[in-house]
PDB file of C-alpha atoms in Angstrom:
ATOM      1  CA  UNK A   1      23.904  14.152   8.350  1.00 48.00           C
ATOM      2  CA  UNK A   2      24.563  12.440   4.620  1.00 56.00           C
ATOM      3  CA  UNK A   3      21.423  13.545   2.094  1.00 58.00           C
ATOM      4  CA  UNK A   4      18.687  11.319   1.591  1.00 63.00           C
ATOM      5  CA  UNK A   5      18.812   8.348  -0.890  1.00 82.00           C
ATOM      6  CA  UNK A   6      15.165   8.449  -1.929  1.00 94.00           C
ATOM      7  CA  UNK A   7      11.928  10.478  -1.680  1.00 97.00           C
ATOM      8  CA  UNK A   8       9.377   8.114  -0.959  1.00 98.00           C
ATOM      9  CA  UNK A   9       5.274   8.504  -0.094  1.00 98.00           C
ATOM     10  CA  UNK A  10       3.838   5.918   2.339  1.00 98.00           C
ATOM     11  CA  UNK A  11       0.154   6.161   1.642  1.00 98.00           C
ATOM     12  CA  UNK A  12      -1.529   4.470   4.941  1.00 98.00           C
ATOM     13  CA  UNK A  13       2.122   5.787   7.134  1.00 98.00           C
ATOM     14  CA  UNK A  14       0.622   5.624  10.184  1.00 97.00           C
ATOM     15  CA  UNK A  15      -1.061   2.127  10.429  1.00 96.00           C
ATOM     16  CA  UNK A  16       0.773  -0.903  11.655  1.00 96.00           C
ATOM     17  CA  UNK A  17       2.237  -1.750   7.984  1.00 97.00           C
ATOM     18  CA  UNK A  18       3.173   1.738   7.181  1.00 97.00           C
ATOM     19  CA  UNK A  19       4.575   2.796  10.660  1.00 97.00           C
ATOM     20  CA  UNK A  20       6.809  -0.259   9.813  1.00 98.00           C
ATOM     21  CA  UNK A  21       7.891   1.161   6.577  1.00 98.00           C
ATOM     22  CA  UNK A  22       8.245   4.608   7.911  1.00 98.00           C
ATOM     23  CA  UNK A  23      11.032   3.571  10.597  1.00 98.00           C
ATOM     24  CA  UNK A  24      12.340   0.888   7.972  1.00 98.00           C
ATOM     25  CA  UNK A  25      13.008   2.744   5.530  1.00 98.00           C
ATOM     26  CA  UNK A  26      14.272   5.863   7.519  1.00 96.00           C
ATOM     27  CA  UNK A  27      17.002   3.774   8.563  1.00 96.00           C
ATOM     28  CA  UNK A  28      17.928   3.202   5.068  1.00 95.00           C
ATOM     29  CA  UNK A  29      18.257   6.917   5.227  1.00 95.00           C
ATOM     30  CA  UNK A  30      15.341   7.990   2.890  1.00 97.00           C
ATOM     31  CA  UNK A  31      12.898  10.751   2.935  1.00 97.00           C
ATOM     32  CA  UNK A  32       9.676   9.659   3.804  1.00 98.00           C
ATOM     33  CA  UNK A  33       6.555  11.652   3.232  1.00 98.00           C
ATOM     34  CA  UNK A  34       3.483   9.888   5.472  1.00 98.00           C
ATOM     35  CA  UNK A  35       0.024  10.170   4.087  1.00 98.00           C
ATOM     36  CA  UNK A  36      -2.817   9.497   6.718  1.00 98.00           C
ATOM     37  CA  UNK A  37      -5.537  10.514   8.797  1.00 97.00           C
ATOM     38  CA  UNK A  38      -2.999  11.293  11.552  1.00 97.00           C
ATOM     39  CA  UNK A  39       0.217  11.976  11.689  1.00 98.00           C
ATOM     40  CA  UNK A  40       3.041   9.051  12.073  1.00 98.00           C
ATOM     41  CA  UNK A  41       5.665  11.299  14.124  1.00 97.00           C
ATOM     42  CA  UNK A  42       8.190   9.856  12.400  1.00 97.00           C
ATOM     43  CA  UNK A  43       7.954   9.912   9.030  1.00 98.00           C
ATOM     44  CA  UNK A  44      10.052  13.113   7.418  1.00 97.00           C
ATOM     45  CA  UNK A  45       6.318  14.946   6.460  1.00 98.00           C
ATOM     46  CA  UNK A  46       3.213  14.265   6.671  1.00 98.00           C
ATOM     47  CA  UNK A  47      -0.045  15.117   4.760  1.00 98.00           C
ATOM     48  CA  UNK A  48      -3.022  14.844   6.421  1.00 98.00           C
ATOM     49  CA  UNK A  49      -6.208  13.411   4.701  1.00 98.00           C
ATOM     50  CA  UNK A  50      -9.820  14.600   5.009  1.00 97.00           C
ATOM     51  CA  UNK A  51     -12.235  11.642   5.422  1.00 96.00           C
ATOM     52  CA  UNK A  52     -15.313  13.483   4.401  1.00 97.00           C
ATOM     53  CA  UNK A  53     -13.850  14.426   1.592  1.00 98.00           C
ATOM     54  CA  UNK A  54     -14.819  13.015  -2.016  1.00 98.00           C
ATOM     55  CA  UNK A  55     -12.114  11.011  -3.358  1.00 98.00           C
ATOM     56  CA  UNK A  56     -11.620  13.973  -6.210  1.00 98.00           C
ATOM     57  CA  UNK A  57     -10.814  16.560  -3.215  1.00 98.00           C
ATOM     58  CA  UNK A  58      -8.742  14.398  -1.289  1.00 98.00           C
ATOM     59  CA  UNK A  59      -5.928  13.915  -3.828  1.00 98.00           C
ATOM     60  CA  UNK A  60      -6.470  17.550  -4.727  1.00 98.00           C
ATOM     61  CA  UNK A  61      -5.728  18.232  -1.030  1.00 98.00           C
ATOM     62  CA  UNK A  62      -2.668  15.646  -1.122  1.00 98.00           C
ATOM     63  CA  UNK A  63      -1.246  16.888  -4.479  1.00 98.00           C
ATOM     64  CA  UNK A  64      -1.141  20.455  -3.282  1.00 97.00           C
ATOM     65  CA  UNK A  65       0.659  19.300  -0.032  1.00 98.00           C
ATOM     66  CA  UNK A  66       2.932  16.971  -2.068  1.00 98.00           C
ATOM     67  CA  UNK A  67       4.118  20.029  -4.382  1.00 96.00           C
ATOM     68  CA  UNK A  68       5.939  21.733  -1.499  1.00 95.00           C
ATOM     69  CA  UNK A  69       7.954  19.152  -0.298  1.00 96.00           C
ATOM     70  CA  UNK A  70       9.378  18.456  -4.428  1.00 95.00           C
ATOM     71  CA  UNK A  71      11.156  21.938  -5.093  1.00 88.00           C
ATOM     72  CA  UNK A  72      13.215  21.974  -8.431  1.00 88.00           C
ATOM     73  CA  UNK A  73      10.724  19.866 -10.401  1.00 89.00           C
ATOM     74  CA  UNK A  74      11.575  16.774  -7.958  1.00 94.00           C
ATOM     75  CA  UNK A  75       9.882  13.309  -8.622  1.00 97.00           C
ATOM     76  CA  UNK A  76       9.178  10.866  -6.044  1.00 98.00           C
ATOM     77  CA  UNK A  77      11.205   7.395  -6.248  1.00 98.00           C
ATOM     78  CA  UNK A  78       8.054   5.243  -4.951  1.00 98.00           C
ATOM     79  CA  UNK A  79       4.623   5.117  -3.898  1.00 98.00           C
ATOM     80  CA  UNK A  80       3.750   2.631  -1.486  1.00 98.00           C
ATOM     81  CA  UNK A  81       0.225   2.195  -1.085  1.00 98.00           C
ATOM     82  CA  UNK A  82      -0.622   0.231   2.336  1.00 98.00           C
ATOM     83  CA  UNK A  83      -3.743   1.635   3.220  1.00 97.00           C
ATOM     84  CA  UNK A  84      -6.994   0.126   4.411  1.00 89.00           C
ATOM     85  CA  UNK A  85      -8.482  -2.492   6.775  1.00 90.00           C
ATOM     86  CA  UNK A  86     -10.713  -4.999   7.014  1.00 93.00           C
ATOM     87  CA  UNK A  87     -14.376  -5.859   7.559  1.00 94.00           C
ATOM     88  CA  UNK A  88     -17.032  -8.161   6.875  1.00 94.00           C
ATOM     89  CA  UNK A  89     -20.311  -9.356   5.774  1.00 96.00           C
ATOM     90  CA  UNK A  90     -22.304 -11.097   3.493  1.00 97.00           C
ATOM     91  CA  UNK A  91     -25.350  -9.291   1.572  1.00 97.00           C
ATOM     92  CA  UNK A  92     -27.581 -10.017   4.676  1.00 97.00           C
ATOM     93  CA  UNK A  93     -25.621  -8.671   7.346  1.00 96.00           C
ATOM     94  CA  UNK A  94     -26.991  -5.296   8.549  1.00 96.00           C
ATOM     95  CA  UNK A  95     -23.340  -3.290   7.880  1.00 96.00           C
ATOM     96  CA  UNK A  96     -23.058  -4.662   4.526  1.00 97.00           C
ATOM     97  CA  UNK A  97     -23.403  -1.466   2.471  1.00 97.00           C
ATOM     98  CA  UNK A  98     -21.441   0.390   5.577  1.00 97.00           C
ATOM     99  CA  UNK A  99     -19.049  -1.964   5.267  1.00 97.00           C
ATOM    100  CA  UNK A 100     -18.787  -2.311   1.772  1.00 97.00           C
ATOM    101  CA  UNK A 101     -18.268   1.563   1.398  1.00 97.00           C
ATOM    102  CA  UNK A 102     -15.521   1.543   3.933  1.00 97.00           C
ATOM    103  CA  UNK A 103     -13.401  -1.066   2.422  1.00 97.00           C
ATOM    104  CA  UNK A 104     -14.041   1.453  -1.191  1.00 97.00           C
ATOM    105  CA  UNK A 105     -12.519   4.421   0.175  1.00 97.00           C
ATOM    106  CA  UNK A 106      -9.758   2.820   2.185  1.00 97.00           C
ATOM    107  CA  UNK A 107      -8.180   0.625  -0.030  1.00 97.00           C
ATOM    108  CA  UNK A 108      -9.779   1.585  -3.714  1.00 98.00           C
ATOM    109  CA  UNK A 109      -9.803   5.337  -3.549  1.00 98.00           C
ATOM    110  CA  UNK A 110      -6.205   5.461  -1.913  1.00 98.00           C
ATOM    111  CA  UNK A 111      -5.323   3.090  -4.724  1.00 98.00           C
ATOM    112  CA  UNK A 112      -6.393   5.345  -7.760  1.00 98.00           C
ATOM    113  CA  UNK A 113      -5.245   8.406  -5.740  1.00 98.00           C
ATOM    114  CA  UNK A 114      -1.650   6.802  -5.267  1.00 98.00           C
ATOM    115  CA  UNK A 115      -2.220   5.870  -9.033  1.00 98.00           C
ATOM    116  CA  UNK A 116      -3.005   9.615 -10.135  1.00 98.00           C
ATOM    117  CA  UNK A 117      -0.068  10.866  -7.839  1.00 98.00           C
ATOM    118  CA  UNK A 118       2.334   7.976  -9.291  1.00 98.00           C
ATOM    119  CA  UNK A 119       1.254   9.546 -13.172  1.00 98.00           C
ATOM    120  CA  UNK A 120       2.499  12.911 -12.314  1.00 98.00           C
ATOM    121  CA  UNK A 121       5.173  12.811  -9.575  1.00 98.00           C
ATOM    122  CA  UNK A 122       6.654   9.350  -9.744  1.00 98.00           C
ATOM    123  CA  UNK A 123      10.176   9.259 -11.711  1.00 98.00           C
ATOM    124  CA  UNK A 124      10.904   7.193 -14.360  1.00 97.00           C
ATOM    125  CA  UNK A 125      11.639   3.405 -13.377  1.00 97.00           C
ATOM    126  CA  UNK A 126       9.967   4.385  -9.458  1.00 98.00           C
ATOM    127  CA  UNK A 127       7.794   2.255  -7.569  1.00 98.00           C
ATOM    128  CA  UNK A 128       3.952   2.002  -6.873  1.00 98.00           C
ATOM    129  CA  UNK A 129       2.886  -0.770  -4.853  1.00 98.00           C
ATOM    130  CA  UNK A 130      -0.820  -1.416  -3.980  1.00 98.00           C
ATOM    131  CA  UNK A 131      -3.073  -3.736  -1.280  1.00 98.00           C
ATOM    132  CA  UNK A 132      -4.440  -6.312  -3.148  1.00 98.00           C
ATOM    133  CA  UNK A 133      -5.373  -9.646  -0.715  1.00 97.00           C
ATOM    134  CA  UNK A 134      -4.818 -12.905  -1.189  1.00 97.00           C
ATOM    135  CA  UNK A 135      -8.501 -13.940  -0.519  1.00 96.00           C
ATOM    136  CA  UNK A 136      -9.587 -12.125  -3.852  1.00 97.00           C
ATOM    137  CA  UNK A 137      -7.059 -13.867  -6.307  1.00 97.00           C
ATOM    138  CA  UNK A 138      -8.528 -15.028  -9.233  1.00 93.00           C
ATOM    139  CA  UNK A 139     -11.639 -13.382  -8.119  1.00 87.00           C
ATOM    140  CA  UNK A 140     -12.638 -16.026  -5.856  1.00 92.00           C
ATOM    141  CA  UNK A 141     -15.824 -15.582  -3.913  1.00 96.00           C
ATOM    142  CA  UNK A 142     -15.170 -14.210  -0.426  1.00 97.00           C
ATOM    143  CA  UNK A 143     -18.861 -14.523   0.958  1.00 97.00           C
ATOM    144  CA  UNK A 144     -17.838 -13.678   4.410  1.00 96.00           C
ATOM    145  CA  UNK A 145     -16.578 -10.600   3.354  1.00 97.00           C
ATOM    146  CA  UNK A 146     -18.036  -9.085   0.199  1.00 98.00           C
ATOM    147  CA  UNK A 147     -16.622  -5.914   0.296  1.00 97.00           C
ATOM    148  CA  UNK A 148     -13.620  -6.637   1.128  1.00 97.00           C
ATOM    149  CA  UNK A 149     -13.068  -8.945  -1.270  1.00 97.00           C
ATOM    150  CA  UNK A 150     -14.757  -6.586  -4.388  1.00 97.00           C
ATOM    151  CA  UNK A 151     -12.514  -4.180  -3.030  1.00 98.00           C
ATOM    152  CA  UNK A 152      -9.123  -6.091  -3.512  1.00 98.00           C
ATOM    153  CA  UNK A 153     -10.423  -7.687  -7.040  1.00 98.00           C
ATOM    154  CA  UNK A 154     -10.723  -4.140  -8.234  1.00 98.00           C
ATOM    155  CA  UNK A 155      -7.316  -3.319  -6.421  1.00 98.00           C
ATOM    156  CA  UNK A 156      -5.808  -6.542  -8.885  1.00 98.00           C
ATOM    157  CA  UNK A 157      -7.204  -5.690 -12.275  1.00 98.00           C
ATOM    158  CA  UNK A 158      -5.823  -1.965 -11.253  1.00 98.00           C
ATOM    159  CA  UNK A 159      -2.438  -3.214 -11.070  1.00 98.00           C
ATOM    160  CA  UNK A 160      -2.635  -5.194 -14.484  1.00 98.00           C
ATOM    161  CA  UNK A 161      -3.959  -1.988 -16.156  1.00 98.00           C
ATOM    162  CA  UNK A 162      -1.451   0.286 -15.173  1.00 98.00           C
ATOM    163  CA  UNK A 163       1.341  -2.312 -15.733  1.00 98.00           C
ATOM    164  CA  UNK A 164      -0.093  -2.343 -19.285  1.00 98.00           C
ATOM    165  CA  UNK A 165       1.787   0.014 -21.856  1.00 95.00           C
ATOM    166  CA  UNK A 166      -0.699   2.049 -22.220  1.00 97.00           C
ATOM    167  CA  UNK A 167      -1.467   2.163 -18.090  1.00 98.00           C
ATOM    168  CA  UNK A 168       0.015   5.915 -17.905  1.00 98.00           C
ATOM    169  CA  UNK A 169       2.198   5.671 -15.655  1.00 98.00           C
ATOM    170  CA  UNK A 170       5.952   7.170 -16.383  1.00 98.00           C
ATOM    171  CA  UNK A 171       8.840   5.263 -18.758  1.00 96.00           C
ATOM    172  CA  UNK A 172       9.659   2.065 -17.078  1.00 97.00           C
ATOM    173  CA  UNK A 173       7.975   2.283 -13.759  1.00 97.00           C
ATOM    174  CA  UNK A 174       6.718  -0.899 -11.704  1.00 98.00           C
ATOM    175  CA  UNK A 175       4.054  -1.197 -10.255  1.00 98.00           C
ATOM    176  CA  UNK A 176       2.721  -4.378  -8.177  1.00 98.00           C
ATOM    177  CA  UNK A 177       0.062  -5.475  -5.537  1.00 98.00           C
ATOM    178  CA  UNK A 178       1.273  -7.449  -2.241  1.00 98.00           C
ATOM    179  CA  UNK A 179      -1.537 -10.222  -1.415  1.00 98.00           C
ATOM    180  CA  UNK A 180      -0.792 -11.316   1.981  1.00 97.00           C
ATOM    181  CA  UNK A 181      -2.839 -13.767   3.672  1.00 96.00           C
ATOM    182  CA  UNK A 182      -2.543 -12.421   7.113  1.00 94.00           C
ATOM    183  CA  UNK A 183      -0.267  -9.527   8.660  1.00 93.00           C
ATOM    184  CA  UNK A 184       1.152  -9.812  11.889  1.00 89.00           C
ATOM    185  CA  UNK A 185       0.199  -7.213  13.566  1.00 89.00           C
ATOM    186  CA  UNK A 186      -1.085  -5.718  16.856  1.00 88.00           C
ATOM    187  CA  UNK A 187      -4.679  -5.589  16.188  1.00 89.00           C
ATOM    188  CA  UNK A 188      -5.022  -9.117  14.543  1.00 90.00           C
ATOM    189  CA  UNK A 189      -3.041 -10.621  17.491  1.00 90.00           C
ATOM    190  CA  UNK A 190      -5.373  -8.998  19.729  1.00 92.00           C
ATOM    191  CA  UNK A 191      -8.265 -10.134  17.775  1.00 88.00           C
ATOM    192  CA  UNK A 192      -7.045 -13.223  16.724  1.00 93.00           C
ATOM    193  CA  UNK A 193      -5.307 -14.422  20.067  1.00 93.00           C
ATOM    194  CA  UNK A 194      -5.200 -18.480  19.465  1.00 90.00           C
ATOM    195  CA  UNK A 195      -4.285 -18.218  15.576  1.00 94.00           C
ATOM    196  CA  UNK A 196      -0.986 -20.229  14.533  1.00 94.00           C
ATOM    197  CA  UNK A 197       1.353 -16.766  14.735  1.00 95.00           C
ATOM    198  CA  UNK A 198       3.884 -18.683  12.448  1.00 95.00           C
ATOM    199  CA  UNK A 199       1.832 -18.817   9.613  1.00 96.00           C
ATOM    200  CA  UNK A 200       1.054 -14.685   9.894  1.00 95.00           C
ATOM    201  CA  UNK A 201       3.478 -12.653   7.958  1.00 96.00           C
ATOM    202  CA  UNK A 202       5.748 -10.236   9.258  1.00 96.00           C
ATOM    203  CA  UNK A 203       5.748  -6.678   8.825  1.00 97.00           C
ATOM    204  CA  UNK A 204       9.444  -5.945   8.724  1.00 97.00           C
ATOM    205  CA  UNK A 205       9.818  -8.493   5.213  1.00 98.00           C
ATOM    206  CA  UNK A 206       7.095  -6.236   3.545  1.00 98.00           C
ATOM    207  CA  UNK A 207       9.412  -3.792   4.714  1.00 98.00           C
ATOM    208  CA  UNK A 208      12.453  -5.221   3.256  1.00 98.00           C
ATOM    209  CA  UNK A 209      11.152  -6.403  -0.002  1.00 98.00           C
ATOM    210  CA  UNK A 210       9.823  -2.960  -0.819  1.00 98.00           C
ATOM    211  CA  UNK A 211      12.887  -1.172  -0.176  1.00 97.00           C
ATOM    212  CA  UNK A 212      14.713  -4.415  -2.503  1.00 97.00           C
ATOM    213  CA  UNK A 213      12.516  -2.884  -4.873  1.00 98.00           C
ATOM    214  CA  UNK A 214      13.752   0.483  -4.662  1.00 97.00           C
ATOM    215  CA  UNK A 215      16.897   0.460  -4.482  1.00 95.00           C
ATOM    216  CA  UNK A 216      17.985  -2.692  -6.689  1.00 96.00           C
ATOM    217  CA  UNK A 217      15.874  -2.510  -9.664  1.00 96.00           C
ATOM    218  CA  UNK A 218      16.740  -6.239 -11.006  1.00 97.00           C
ATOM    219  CA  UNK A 219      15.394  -7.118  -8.194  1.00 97.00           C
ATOM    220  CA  UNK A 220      11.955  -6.626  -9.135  1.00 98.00           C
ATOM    221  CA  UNK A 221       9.424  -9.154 -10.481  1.00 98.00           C
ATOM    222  CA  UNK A 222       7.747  -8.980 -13.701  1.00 98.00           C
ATOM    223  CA  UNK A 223       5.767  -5.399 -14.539  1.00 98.00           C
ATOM    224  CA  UNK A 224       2.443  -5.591 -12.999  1.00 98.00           C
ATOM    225  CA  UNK A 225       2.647  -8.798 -10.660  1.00 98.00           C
ATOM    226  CA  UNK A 226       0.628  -9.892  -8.070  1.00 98.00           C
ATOM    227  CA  UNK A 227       2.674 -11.265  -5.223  1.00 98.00           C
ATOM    228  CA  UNK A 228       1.079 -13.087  -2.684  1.00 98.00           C
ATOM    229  CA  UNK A 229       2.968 -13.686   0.403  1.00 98.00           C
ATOM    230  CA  UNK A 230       2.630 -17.103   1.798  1.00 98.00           C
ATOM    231  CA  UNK A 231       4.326 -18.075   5.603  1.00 97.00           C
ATOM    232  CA  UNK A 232       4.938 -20.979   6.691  1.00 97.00           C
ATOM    233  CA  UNK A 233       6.693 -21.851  10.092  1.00 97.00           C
ATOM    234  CA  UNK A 234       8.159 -18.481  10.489  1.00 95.00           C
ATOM    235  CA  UNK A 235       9.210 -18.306   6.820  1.00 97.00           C
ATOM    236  CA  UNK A 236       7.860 -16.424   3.763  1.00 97.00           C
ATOM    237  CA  UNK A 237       7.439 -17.036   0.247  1.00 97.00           C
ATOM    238  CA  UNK A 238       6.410 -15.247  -2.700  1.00 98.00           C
ATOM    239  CA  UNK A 239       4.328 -16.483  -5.663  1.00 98.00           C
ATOM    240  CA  UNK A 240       3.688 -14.358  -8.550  1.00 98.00           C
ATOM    241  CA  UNK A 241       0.142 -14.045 -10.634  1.00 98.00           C
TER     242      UNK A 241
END
């Protein structure tokens, strides 16, 4: 079997987007290191995260697992941050603090923990990508869905910050958010039955575009971009904020 390319941590590996980039990017014959609350089978590890856990514990948990899969003072070559979900609610629904908190710790606290990790273990000129949405760009008001709108905004000035010299992240790393409209996937066809599929955006050119990023390194947008995905009869384009 030839040696790995890459080490690379899929933070959300076992949910629709990151199952995708598990088995894509295995078959661009990297390691792949899943971090979820359940195991994706085929990722090359997996860490295991604690819900009930405060967000300081869980990336001590997932920095001590992390440690003994780099021997030799290894550095990871990305972090791709897909993790979280969706949920709504104005102020005067009756879930809107539950809901609120959820969409927090799934996409904000993975986001500063795959920030933290990305400080310490990512090499120079790796990758951290994070969920940002393209519902919150230029913090427009998502009334339907306060929190998960809040959530994303935060998600977008994150990315601009640690794109910034000063972010702390390691010599000549990128970093960028991905602000889909909608993902085609299981759940939100099952949900969303009658919806125009051709305007949804496939999993598998996340996939792709994130491992462009890897492995060609002038293929990468500007430091700190925020690339919403737009598709349109089947077909996907990027825009850059």
């Amino acid at each position: 079997m030839a040696a790995s390319l890459n080490k690379i941590l899929v933070y959300g590996g076992s949910g629709a987007l990151g199952n995708q980039l598990v088995n894509h990017l295995k078959t661009k014959n990297h390691w792949v290191v899943s971090v979820d609350l359940k195991e994706n089978h085929d990722a090359s590890a997996n860490i295991i995260v604690d819900p009930t856990l405060s967000m300081i514990d869980q990336e001590k948990k997932i920095e001590e697992s992390l440690k003994a899969f780099l021997t030799n003072d290894e550095k990871l070559d990305a972090i791709l941050n897909v993790a979280g979900g969706w949920a709504g609610g104005n102020s005067s629904s009756n879930q809107f603090l539950m809901n609120s908190d959820l969409m927090w710790r799934q996409s904000v606290w993975s986001s500063l923990i795959s920030a933290s990790l990305a400080a310490k273990y990512l090499k120079e000129n790796g990758v951290l990508t994070l969920p940002g949405a393209a519902a919150a760009l230029n913090s427009e008001p998502t009334p339907g869905m306060i929190g998960y709108g809040i959530a994303k905004a935060a998600i977008h000035q994150l990315t601009k910050s640690l794109a910034a010299s000063n972010g702390g992240l390691p010599k000549n790393s990128f970093v960028a958010a991905i602000l889909p409209i909608t993902l085609d996937t299981p759940m939100n066809r099952k949900w969303m039955s009658k919806a125009d599929f051709s305007t949804w955006t496939p999993l598998n050119f996340i996939a792709e575009l994130f491992e462009k990023w890897i492995s060609s390194p002038n293929e990468r947008p500007s430091n700190g971009s925020l690339v919403k995905l737009t598709t349109i009869n089947n077909a996907t384009q990027l825009s850059f904020h």
